Amino acid sequence: NAGVTQTPKFQVLKTGQSMTLQCAQDMNHEYMSWYRQDPGMGLRLIHYSVGAGITDQGEVPNGYNVSRSTTEDFPLRLLSAAPSQTSVYFCASSYEPAWGYTFGSGTRLTVV
Amino acid sequence: KNQVEQSPQSLIILEGKNCTLQCNYTVSPFSNLRWYKQDTGRGPVSLTIMTFSENTKSNGRYTATLDADTKQSSLHITASQLSDSASYICVVSAYGGSQGNLIFGKGTKLSVKP
């Protein structure tokens, strides 16, 4: 049982480049979310999904796109990377948010 | 505004000692409170979850308390081990919202020294 798998673990981008952070879960969870974690700050919600075909914005959605074509996958796309997007990104999934989330191991992104 | 404040920001203790981490919140309407442990370079892992009616919950050497009247929670670690070195994050969930309305604290970084 792999849980929540994020790839890549590390990535360096140049300003203006685009890329996709991958997230997959094998627990048949309907709820999936993307967070970013910056030094001295709590995790902040970027986008979330309550099921295949349904996504919504979180607290800090600007500069990011998501889609949810399957229950298992929830990729996060950076359209035009900026240094302010340097952060650690976590994907999480849940059967029922009130019961808690399972987090992936994170993607450390540096934009230069 | 819904907020979760944790203290201290960081803490250094000797192996074998006990410690207590604090979490104060202003979240309404309150649903539940969770403590997560986050090892360096890893994602958060749930330690405990408490609802309004629960005031204590244990998970091995970790004991969480909740005072819903004063809106305070604590995480007590007994007989600390080197592997307890991590950040501990308090997360409060508010009712409403399809993704659970999670409000994250900034965490307490605990270092356990031999």
Tab-separated table of C-alpha atoms in Angstrom:
chain	number	residue	atom	x	y	z
A	1	ASN	CA	0.000	0.000	0.000
A	2	ALA	CA	1.899	3.083	-1.271
A	3	GLY	CA	-0.406	5.761	0.229
A	4	VAL	CA	0.202	9.182	-1.348
A	5	THR	CA	3.063	9.344	-3.847
A	6	GLN	CA	4.545	12.635	-5.018
A	7	THR	CA	7.023	13.124	-7.830
A	8	PRO	CA	9.548	14.566	-8.258
A	9	LYS	CA	11.065	14.946	-4.778
A	10	PHE	CA	13.268	17.858	-5.854
A	11	GLN	CA	13.052	20.273	-8.769
A	12	VAL	CA	14.864	23.421	-9.863
A	13	LEU	CA	13.152	25.671	-12.386
A	14	LYS	CA	14.085	28.878	-14.110
A	15	THR	CA	11.724	31.820	-13.866
A	16	GLY	CA	9.037	31.527	-16.520
A	17	GLN	CA	9.278	27.776	-16.978
A	18	SER	CA	6.257	25.558	-16.483
A	19	MET	CA	6.038	22.163	-14.881
A	20	THR	CA	3.648	19.671	-13.316
A	21	LEU	CA	3.948	18.205	-9.838
A	22	GLN	CA	2.478	14.731	-9.758
A	23	CYS	CA	0.367	13.247	-6.976
A	24	ALA	CA	-1.176	9.792	-6.898
A	25	GLN	CA	-2.987	7.865	-4.164
A	26	ASP	CA	-4.061	4.249	-4.059
A	27	MET	CA	-6.547	4.447	-1.163
A	28	ASN	CA	-9.589	5.332	-3.263
A	29	HIS	CA	-9.902	8.656	-1.439
A	30	GLU	CA	-12.295	11.172	-2.935
A	31	TYR	CA	-10.754	14.207	-1.227
A	32	MET	CA	-7.351	15.454	-2.387
A	33	SER	CA	-5.537	18.722	-1.682
A	34	TRP	CA	-2.357	20.583	-2.487
A	35	TYR	CA	-0.544	22.628	0.158
A	36	ARG	CA	2.596	24.685	0.190
A	37	GLN	CA	4.831	25.025	3.221
A	38	ASP	CA	7.117	28.005	3.643
A	39	PRO	CA	9.562	28.711	6.499
A	40	GLY	CA	7.836	30.235	9.512
A	41	MET	CA	4.368	29.650	8.092
A	42	GLY	CA	1.754	26.978	8.451
A	43	LEU	CA	0.688	24.862	5.517
A	44	ARG	CA	-1.463	26.842	3.116
A	45	LEU	CA	-4.082	25.338	0.839
A	46	ILE	CA	-3.561	25.906	-2.897
A	47	HIS	CA	-6.313	23.836	-4.543
A	48	TYR	CA	-8.478	20.935	-3.540
A	49	SER	CA	-10.792	18.368	-5.082
A	50	VAL	CA	-13.780	16.500	-3.662
A	51	GLY	CA	-13.878	13.940	-6.447
A	52	ALA	CA	-13.032	13.266	-10.073
A	53	GLY	CA	-13.971	16.218	-12.242
A	54	ILE	CA	-14.445	18.611	-9.299
A	55	THR	CA	-11.809	21.099	-8.158
A	56	ASP	CA	-11.841	24.366	-6.246
A	57	GLN	CA	-9.454	27.073	-5.121
A	58	GLY	CA	-7.904	27.308	-1.703
A	59	GLU	CA	-6.168	30.151	0.086
A	60	VAL	CA	-3.286	30.731	-2.377
A	61	PRO	CA	-4.348	29.531	-5.860
A	62	ASN	CA	-2.723	32.195	-8.059
A	63	GLY	CA	-0.140	30.812	-10.474
A	64	TYR	CA	-1.320	27.219	-10.121
A	65	ASN	CA	-3.769	25.016	-12.030
A	66	VAL	CA	-5.192	21.618	-11.172
A	67	SER	CA	-7.388	18.994	-12.776
A	68	ARG	CA	-8.843	15.726	-11.506
A	69	SER	CA	-9.599	13.332	-14.328
A	70	THR	CA	-9.344	10.205	-12.135
A	71	THR	CA	-9.841	9.445	-8.451
A	72	GLU	CA	-6.189	8.424	-8.125
A	73	ASP	CA	-4.363	11.411	-9.637
A	74	PHE	CA	-4.327	15.111	-8.785
A	75	PRO	CA	-1.511	16.960	-10.631
A	76	LEU	CA	-0.542	20.541	-9.813
A	77	ARG	CA	0.624	22.697	-12.715
A	78	LEU	CA	2.800	25.775	-12.426
A	79	LEU	CA	2.033	27.882	-15.464
A	80	SER	CA	4.975	30.316	-15.385
A	81	ALA	CA	7.244	29.743	-12.408
A	82	ALA	CA	8.223	32.688	-10.220
A	83	PRO	CA	10.772	32.868	-7.373
A	84	SER	CA	7.846	33.396	-4.955
A	85	GLN	CA	6.778	29.835	-5.741
A	86	THR	CA	9.943	28.434	-4.191
A	87	SER	CA	8.499	26.207	-1.480
A	88	VAL	CA	7.832	22.658	-0.368
A	89	TYR	CA	4.628	21.288	-1.846
A	90	PHE	CA	2.553	18.602	-0.172
A	91	CYS	CA	-0.275	16.590	-1.628
A	92	ALA	CA	-2.791	15.051	0.757
A	93	SER	CA	-5.784	12.765	0.439
A	94	SER	CA	-8.653	11.754	2.688
A	95	TYR	CA	-11.666	9.471	2.805
A	96	GLU	CA	-13.397	12.051	5.001
A	97	PRO	CA	-11.645	15.356	5.818
A	98	ALA	CA	-13.067	15.432	9.333
A	99	TRP	CA	-11.155	12.218	10.035
A	100	GLY	CA	-7.788	13.529	8.854
A	101	TYR	CA	-5.544	13.543	5.827
A	102	THR	CA	-2.691	11.339	4.627
A	103	PHE	CA	0.176	13.436	3.308
A	104	GLY	CA	2.749	12.669	0.656
A	105	SER	CA	6.455	13.144	1.361
A	106	GLY	CA	6.601	16.471	-0.490
A	107	THR	CA	8.259	18.101	-3.488
A	108	ARG	CA	10.926	20.709	-2.798
A	109	LEU	CA	10.778	23.279	-5.591
A	110	THR	CA	13.324	26.030	-6.171
A	111	VAL	CA	12.693	28.731	-8.771
A	112	VAL	CA	15.765	30.721	-9.772
B	1	LYS	CA	-10.577	35.261	11.868
B	2	ASN	CA	-9.830	31.577	12.433
B	3	GLN	CA	-6.326	31.201	13.843
B	4	VAL	CA	-4.127	28.576	15.453
B	5	GLU	CA	-1.178	29.708	17.553
B	6	GLN	CA	1.505	27.336	18.802
B	7	SER	CA	4.157	27.801	21.436
B	8	PRO	CA	7.021	27.622	21.831
B	9	GLN	CA	8.338	28.042	18.288
B	10	SER	CA	11.254	25.781	19.127
B	11	LEU	CA	12.368	23.671	22.038
B	12	ILE	CA	15.508	21.758	22.929
B	13	ILE	CA	15.375	19.019	25.553
B	14	LEU	CA	17.607	16.184	26.700
B	15	GLU	CA	16.799	12.610	25.845
B	16	GLY	CA	14.606	11.003	28.473
B	17	LYS	CA	13.001	14.261	29.607
B	18	ASN	CA	9.342	15.166	29.252
B	19	CYS	CA	7.984	18.199	27.431
B	20	THR	CA	4.687	19.910	26.681
B	21	LEU	CA	3.746	21.795	23.544
B	22	GLN	CA	0.900	24.296	23.489
B	23	CYS	CA	-1.785	25.156	20.953
B	24	ASN	CA	-4.332	27.976	21.299
B	25	TYR	CA	-7.023	28.423	18.716
B	26	THR	CA	-9.810	30.754	17.733
B	27	VAL	CA	-11.784	28.607	15.309
B	28	SER	CA	-15.525	28.581	15.017
B	29	PRO	CA	-17.516	26.469	14.677
B	30	PHE	CA	-15.054	23.950	16.089
B	31	SER	CA	-15.088	20.421	14.680
B	32	ASN	CA	-11.912	18.690	15.838
B	33	LEU	CA	-8.251	19.218	16.679
B	34	ARG	CA	-5.352	17.150	15.477
B	35	TRP	CA	-1.686	16.949	16.257
B	36	TYR	CA	0.693	15.987	13.472
B	37	LYS	CA	4.377	15.060	13.629
B	38	GLN	CA	6.529	16.162	10.717
B	39	ASP	CA	10.019	14.736	10.410
B	40	THR	CA	12.532	16.784	8.425
B	41	GLY	CA	11.978	16.277	4.708
B	42	ARG	CA	8.770	14.304	5.206
B	43	GLY	CA	5.056	14.982	5.146
B	44	PRO	CA	3.031	15.398	8.357
B	45	VAL	CA	1.797	12.225	10.060
B	46	SER	CA	-1.233	12.229	12.333
B	47	LEU	CA	-0.642	11.554	16.048
B	48	THR	CA	-4.046	12.226	17.603
B	49	ILE	CA	-7.458	13.632	16.765
B	50	MET	CA	-9.926	14.965	19.334
B	51	THR	CA	-13.485	16.153	19.006
B	52	PHE	CA	-15.314	18.637	21.208
B	53	SER	CA	-16.345	16.009	23.748
B	54	GLU	CA	-12.882	14.491	24.248
B	55	ASN	CA	-10.383	16.064	26.626
B	56	THR	CA	-7.546	13.532	26.559
B	57	LYS	CA	-6.182	11.131	23.997
B	58	SER	CA	-2.987	9.109	24.065
B	59	ASN	CA	-0.836	7.523	21.390
B	60	GLY	CA	2.048	5.722	23.053
B	61	ARG	CA	4.284	8.319	24.702
B	62	TYR	CA	2.215	11.161	23.231
B	63	THR	CA	-0.765	12.501	25.198
B	64	ALA	CA	-2.925	15.288	23.868
B	65	THR	CA	-5.366	17.305	25.939
B	66	LEU	CA	-8.146	19.590	24.850
B	67	ASP	CA	-9.967	22.288	26.800
B	68	ALA	CA	-12.782	23.405	24.528
B	69	ASP	CA	-13.864	26.114	26.971
B	70	THR	CA	-10.527	27.926	26.924
B	71	LYS	CA	-9.754	26.779	23.355
B	72	GLN	CA	-6.427	25.336	24.323
B	73	SER	CA	-4.698	22.056	23.584
B	74	SER	CA	-1.425	20.583	24.679
B	75	LEU	CA	0.747	17.717	23.495
B	76	HIS	CA	2.780	16.036	26.223
B	77	ILE	CA	5.703	13.841	25.262
B	78	THR	CA	6.935	11.447	27.921
B	79	ALA	CA	10.462	10.051	28.183
B	80	SER	CA	11.605	11.713	24.976
B	81	GLN	CA	13.694	9.850	22.435
B	82	LEU	CA	16.037	11.101	19.729
B	83	SER	CA	13.440	10.062	17.155
B	84	ASP	CA	10.995	12.580	18.650
B	85	SER	CA	13.050	15.356	17.049
B	86	ALA	CA	10.590	16.844	14.568
B	87	SER	CA	8.092	19.635	14.058
B	88	TYR	CA	4.738	19.197	15.743
B	89	ILE	CA	1.794	20.837	14.052
B	90	CYS	CA	-1.583	21.608	15.598
B	91	VAL	CA	-4.446	21.582	13.092
B	92	VAL	CA	-7.980	22.675	13.908
B	93	SER	CA	-10.926	21.803	11.707
B	94	ALA	CA	-13.987	24.013	11.416
B	95	TYR	CA	-17.386	22.768	10.353
B	96	GLY	CA	-18.490	23.618	6.880
B	97	GLY	CA	-16.591	23.590	3.620
B	98	SER	CA	-16.019	20.557	1.498
B	99	GLN	CA	-12.357	20.168	2.371
B	100	GLY	CA	-12.754	20.303	6.107
B	101	ASN	CA	-11.701	23.912	6.629
B	102	LEU	CA	-8.344	22.981	8.142
B	103	ILE	CA	-6.449	25.734	9.949
B	104	PHE	CA	-2.776	24.919	10.477
B	105	GLY	CA	-0.522	26.228	13.207
B	106	LYS	CA	3.062	27.121	12.314
B	107	GLY	CA	4.421	24.257	14.349
B	108	THR	CA	6.843	23.736	17.225
B	109	LYS	CA	10.279	22.449	16.282
B	110	LEU	CA	11.477	19.989	18.915
B	111	SER	CA	15.108	18.919	19.158
B	112	VAL	CA	15.988	16.053	21.469
B	113	LYS	CA	19.670	15.933	22.344
B	114	PRO	CA	21.577	12.929	23.737
